[in-house]
């Protein structure tokens, strides 16, 4: 149930049923966002509006719930928060924004922000982030994108030490670890970098975190860099009226932001500064951006950035590893054309994340590209709606047919992925019923064939040689794992000597670390 107004943090709590840490396989793609005002405080920036707009730019990563925590950033300052289910624009009213005024925040940021799929811990409001807890050194707020691979052992360890858990969220495990004093002690007061490092050494992956304490925000990425996280600078008013930012001047910006994706920066007048490195702890304060520490991967292993960010989760205008997601998807389309050409009259797509791949596929084969489906943009993506019934209803309401473009033609539909398959099957049936001569399918990502993935996934229910028949397609072929990795990595140019590596576990079942969830 949504709160009517932001609530001050309180030490009291209600009895809560602890949801199990269920197996989920393919990981959720949450969106975290934070902002801290630069220069003198109290700031003239509308921090709640900035982080709310920033999180709207990440709404494609999850549409179920969101929360915001803000603070004036002074020692002992209260944390104001608002959490509820639904789209970000519907959660925060004008009245909420006034009450949430601060110098930093999380939705999550100081302010800080977070949206999430309900893969672990359920959709209960008690699982909505950011989480706020009292520590020896005052309040902290934490927002987390990812899921821990060793959550079962961590949960057992905490319970064994007498720590009570009130939610089924991995984020609560992280926040409890952060309350532990670092091994080096704290002879000179709070050592949050030491606490974060200790937590990271117990949690190899998968997370990107935004942590707020007093006047600082810490942007943290796990040592494998499995989830994205980047930092930006809020441009000054002069930047929008013909002025220019100084090349290396912190004085030239109004604040600092951290986000799961760089695509959220444009709407708030921010500029991408850089990505947070795997294992890095970056401190954001009114005084600037400072890299505090890097926790190394064990045994000098390669990074394991989730390759599905390029395939599906991310917005095409986001930048990862120095390259735009759109260009990676185009290269996937070209590679798909090399591996699995189709003899058809028209190349099309299921709108709209696969459009770059479909256009590149058509160009590579010299076949016309055209639209066959008209998308209702007010219906959400079917993959991230909570129940099977809603997903199936979503497909029926989602598309209109552009029949004049495909009647009596052989059509190949290029899609970015087939996860559960609830969209593709009825779409093929609609096209054939409306006069398509043939409907072929080409998928610009590999088939997932691991049992670690949700049982609902089509690859776990239908044998490979039966998948085309299952969907009613005349043929169906996937991009190879090798082809996806090639298309992803050939555009990466590193100038910082950082190694390149990607996690393809959701496609092969081979994980970069041992699983214990």
Short mmCIF file of C-alpha atoms in Angstrom, two decimals, residues 242-463:
data_model
loop_
_atom_site.label_atom_id
_atom_site.label_comp_id
_atom_site.label_asym_id
_atom_site.label_seq_id
_atom_site.Cartn_x
_atom_site.Cartn_y
_atom_site.Cartn_z
CA UNK A 242 25.91 29.07 -24.60
CA UNK A 243 28.43 28.77 -21.79
CA UNK A 244 30.97 25.97 -21.75
CA UNK A 245 32.17 23.61 -19.05
CA UNK A 246 35.79 23.76 -18.05
CA UNK A 247 37.64 20.71 -19.33
CA UNK A 248 38.87 19.55 -15.93
CA UNK A 249 37.06 21.80 -13.47
CA UNK A 250 34.86 20.52 -10.66
CA UNK A 251 33.68 24.13 -10.19
CA UNK A 252 31.88 24.00 -13.53
CA UNK A 253 29.06 21.70 -12.43
CA UNK A 254 26.12 21.97 -10.04
CA UNK A 255 26.27 18.44 -8.70
CA UNK A 256 27.21 14.81 -9.20
CA UNK A 257 25.02 11.88 -10.16
CA UNK A 258 25.36 8.11 -10.23
CA UNK A 259 23.15 5.89 -12.35
CA UNK A 260 22.76 2.36 -13.64
CA UNK A 261 22.79 3.75 -17.17
CA UNK A 262 24.04 6.92 -18.83
CA UNK A 263 20.76 7.25 -20.76
CA UNK A 264 19.21 8.86 -17.68
CA UNK A 265 21.60 11.83 -17.76
CA UNK A 266 20.21 13.77 -20.72
CA UNK A 267 16.82 14.51 -19.17
CA UNK A 268 18.42 16.11 -16.10
CA UNK A 269 21.09 18.10 -17.89
CA UNK A 270 23.97 15.86 -16.86
CA UNK A 271 27.00 14.67 -18.78
CA UNK A 272 28.62 11.24 -18.53
CA UNK A 273 31.89 11.49 -16.61
CA UNK A 274 32.94 7.83 -16.56
CA UNK A 275 31.89 4.33 -15.58
CA UNK A 276 32.61 2.94 -12.14
CA UNK A 277 35.29 0.27 -12.56
CA UNK A 278 34.74 -3.32 -11.41
CA UNK A 279 35.48 -3.51 -7.69
CA UNK A 280 35.70 0.27 -7.33
CA UNK A 281 34.36 2.42 -4.49
CA UNK A 282 33.74 5.99 -5.66
CA UNK A 283 32.85 8.76 -3.20
CA UNK A 284 30.56 11.60 -4.32
CA UNK A 285 30.31 14.69 -2.15
CA UNK A 286 29.70 18.40 -2.58
CA UNK A 287 33.46 18.72 -3.04
CA UNK A 288 33.67 16.38 -6.03
CA UNK A 289 34.31 12.82 -7.20
CA UNK A 290 36.99 10.69 -5.56
CA UNK A 291 37.97 7.08 -6.22
CA UNK A 292 38.54 5.61 -2.76
CA UNK A 293 39.50 2.00 -3.37
CA UNK A 294 39.38 -0.98 -5.73
CA UNK A 295 38.74 -4.52 -4.49
CA UNK A 296 40.49 -7.00 -6.77
CA UNK A 297 38.90 -10.13 -8.21
CA UNK A 298 40.11 -13.42 -6.77
CA UNK A 299 42.77 -15.30 -8.73
CA UNK A 300 43.07 -12.47 -11.24
CA UNK A 301 39.92 -13.58 -13.07
CA UNK A 302 38.46 -11.56 -15.93
CA UNK A 303 35.52 -9.18 -15.41
CA UNK A 304 32.08 -10.65 -15.98
CA UNK A 305 29.83 -7.83 -17.18
CA UNK A 306 26.35 -9.22 -17.88
CA UNK A 307 26.11 -9.56 -21.66
CA UNK A 308 22.31 -9.46 -21.45
CA UNK A 309 22.61 -5.73 -20.70
CA UNK A 310 23.58 -5.29 -24.35
CA UNK A 311 20.97 -7.77 -25.58
CA UNK A 312 17.87 -6.63 -23.73
CA UNK A 313 18.02 -4.78 -20.43
CA UNK A 314 19.68 -1.49 -21.41
CA UNK A 315 18.31 1.40 -23.40
CA UNK A 316 20.01 1.68 -26.82
CA UNK A 317 21.46 5.14 -26.13
CA UNK A 318 23.31 4.00 -23.01
CA UNK A 319 27.09 3.64 -23.07
CA UNK A 320 28.87 0.62 -21.58
CA UNK A 321 32.60 -0.07 -21.86
CA UNK A 322 33.00 2.98 -24.07
CA UNK A 323 30.48 1.87 -26.70
CA UNK A 324 26.83 2.63 -27.33
CA UNK A 325 24.38 -0.23 -26.84
CA UNK A 326 22.72 0.63 -30.16
CA UNK A 327 25.91 -0.12 -32.10
CA UNK A 328 26.36 -3.48 -30.36
CA UNK A 329 22.82 -4.46 -31.32
CA UNK A 330 23.52 -3.48 -34.93
CA UNK A 331 26.62 -5.67 -34.96
CA UNK A 332 24.54 -8.53 -33.54
CA UNK A 333 22.17 -8.12 -36.49
CA UNK A 334 25.02 -8.24 -39.01
CA UNK A 335 26.52 -11.30 -37.32
CA UNK A 336 23.09 -12.97 -37.32
CA UNK A 337 22.82 -12.38 -41.07
CA UNK A 338 26.17 -14.11 -41.59
CA UNK A 339 25.20 -17.10 -39.45
CA UNK A 340 21.51 -17.52 -40.35
CA UNK A 341 20.35 -15.80 -43.56
CA UNK A 342 16.73 -16.14 -44.64
CA UNK A 343 15.19 -16.17 -48.12
CA UNK A 344 12.34 -13.72 -47.61
CA UNK A 345 10.74 -10.62 -49.10
CA UNK A 346 10.75 -8.46 -45.99
CA UNK A 347 12.75 -8.08 -42.77
CA UNK A 348 10.87 -6.76 -39.77
CA UNK A 349 10.95 -6.84 -36.00
CA UNK A 350 8.93 -7.10 -32.85
CA UNK A 351 9.22 -3.47 -31.68
CA UNK A 352 11.32 -2.04 -30.45
CA UNK A 353 14.50 -3.12 -28.70
CA UNK A 354 15.37 -5.41 -31.65
CA UNK A 355 15.02 -2.67 -34.29
CA UNK A 356 18.78 -1.92 -34.60
CA UNK A 357 19.53 -5.62 -35.12
CA UNK A 358 16.71 -6.01 -37.66
CA UNK A 359 17.84 -3.01 -39.73
CA UNK A 360 21.43 -4.29 -39.77
CA UNK A 361 20.23 -7.80 -40.68
CA UNK A 362 18.28 -6.39 -43.64
CA UNK A 363 21.21 -4.24 -44.79
CA UNK A 364 23.62 -7.18 -44.65
CA UNK A 365 21.35 -9.35 -46.82
CA UNK A 366 20.13 -6.60 -49.15
CA UNK A 367 16.47 -7.25 -48.24
CA UNK A 368 13.97 -4.41 -47.62
CA UNK A 369 13.18 -3.57 -44.01
CA UNK A 370 9.64 -2.62 -43.07
CA UNK A 371 7.35 -2.51 -40.06
CA UNK A 372 4.60 -5.09 -39.67
CA UNK A 373 3.54 -4.26 -36.12
CA UNK A 374 2.33 -1.02 -34.58
CA UNK A 375 3.15 -0.90 -30.88
CA UNK A 376 0.83 0.53 -28.26
CA UNK A 377 3.41 2.46 -26.24
CA UNK A 378 1.17 2.66 -23.19
CA UNK A 379 1.42 -1.06 -22.50
CA UNK A 380 4.53 -2.15 -20.59
CA UNK A 381 7.09 -4.77 -21.63
CA UNK A 382 5.68 -8.27 -21.02
CA UNK A 383 8.90 -9.68 -19.58
CA UNK A 384 8.81 -7.48 -16.48
CA UNK A 385 5.17 -7.68 -15.46
CA UNK A 386 4.76 -9.76 -12.31
CA UNK A 387 2.27 -12.47 -13.25
CA UNK A 388 1.88 -14.83 -16.21
CA UNK A 389 -1.75 -13.79 -16.70
CA UNK A 390 -0.80 -10.10 -16.98
CA UNK A 391 1.99 -10.92 -19.41
CA UNK A 392 -0.36 -12.83 -21.70
CA UNK A 393 -2.98 -10.08 -21.56
CA UNK A 394 -0.24 -7.57 -22.31
CA UNK A 395 0.63 -9.28 -25.61
CA UNK A 396 -3.00 -9.19 -26.77
CA UNK A 397 -3.20 -5.44 -26.15
CA UNK A 398 0.29 -4.60 -27.27
CA UNK A 399 0.33 -4.59 -31.08
CA UNK A 400 -1.67 -3.51 -34.10
CA UNK A 401 -1.03 -5.01 -37.57
CA UNK A 402 0.24 -3.05 -40.59
CA UNK A 403 -1.28 -5.56 -42.99
CA UNK A 404 -0.48 -3.69 -46.20
CA UNK A 405 3.23 -4.16 -45.55
CA UNK A 406 3.28 -7.95 -45.34
CA UNK A 407 0.25 -9.57 -46.99
CA UNK A 408 1.31 -12.34 -49.42
CA UNK A 409 4.95 -11.84 -48.45
CA UNK A 410 7.59 -14.00 -46.81
CA UNK A 411 8.58 -12.22 -43.62
CA UNK A 412 11.45 -12.73 -41.19
CA UNK A 413 10.97 -11.30 -37.72
CA UNK A 414 14.18 -10.35 -35.94
CA UNK A 415 13.90 -10.28 -32.15
CA UNK A 416 16.56 -9.48 -29.56
CA UNK A 417 15.73 -12.47 -27.38
CA UNK A 418 13.06 -15.01 -26.62
CA UNK A 419 12.79 -15.35 -22.87
CA UNK A 420 9.46 -16.92 -21.98
CA UNK A 421 8.12 -16.76 -25.53
CA UNK A 422 4.76 -15.25 -24.59
CA UNK A 423 5.08 -12.46 -27.16
CA UNK A 424 6.43 -14.28 -30.21
CA UNK A 425 3.87 -17.08 -30.51
CA UNK A 426 0.72 -14.92 -30.73
CA UNK A 427 2.52 -12.40 -32.96
CA UNK A 428 3.35 -15.09 -35.53
CA UNK A 429 -0.22 -16.34 -35.41
CA UNK A 430 -1.57 -12.80 -35.93
CA UNK A 431 0.68 -12.23 -38.95
CA UNK A 432 -0.27 -15.49 -40.60
CA UNK A 433 -3.96 -14.94 -39.94
CA UNK A 434 -3.64 -11.51 -41.55
CA UNK A 435 -2.09 -12.85 -44.76
CA UNK A 436 1.66 -13.36 -44.35
CA UNK A 437 2.80 -16.14 -46.70
CA UNK A 438 5.63 -17.29 -44.41
CA UNK A 439 6.91 -16.08 -41.05
CA UNK A 440 10.49 -16.89 -40.10
CA UNK A 441 12.18 -15.88 -36.87
CA UNK A 442 15.79 -14.90 -36.25
CA UNK A 443 16.95 -14.10 -32.73
CA UNK A 444 19.90 -11.72 -32.21
CA UNK A 445 21.04 -13.55 -29.09
CA UNK A 446 21.72 -17.21 -28.27
CA UNK A 447 19.29 -19.77 -26.95
CA UNK A 448 19.43 -20.15 -23.20
CA UNK A 449 19.64 -23.84 -22.38
CA UNK A 450 20.57 -23.86 -18.71
CA UNK A 451 18.34 -25.23 -15.99
CA UNK A 452 19.55 -22.45 -13.72
CA UNK A 453 17.10 -20.20 -15.53
CA UNK A 454 13.41 -19.84 -14.65
CA UNK A 455 11.43 -22.96 -15.47
CA UNK A 456 9.05 -20.72 -17.44
CA UNK A 457 11.73 -20.00 -20.07
CA UNK A 458 10.92 -21.53 -23.42
CA UNK A 459 14.31 -23.27 -23.66
CA UNK A 460 13.48 -25.26 -20.55
CA UNK A 461 10.12 -26.41 -21.90
CA UNK A 462 10.69 -27.11 -25.61
CA UNK A 463 13.45 -29.06 -27.38
#
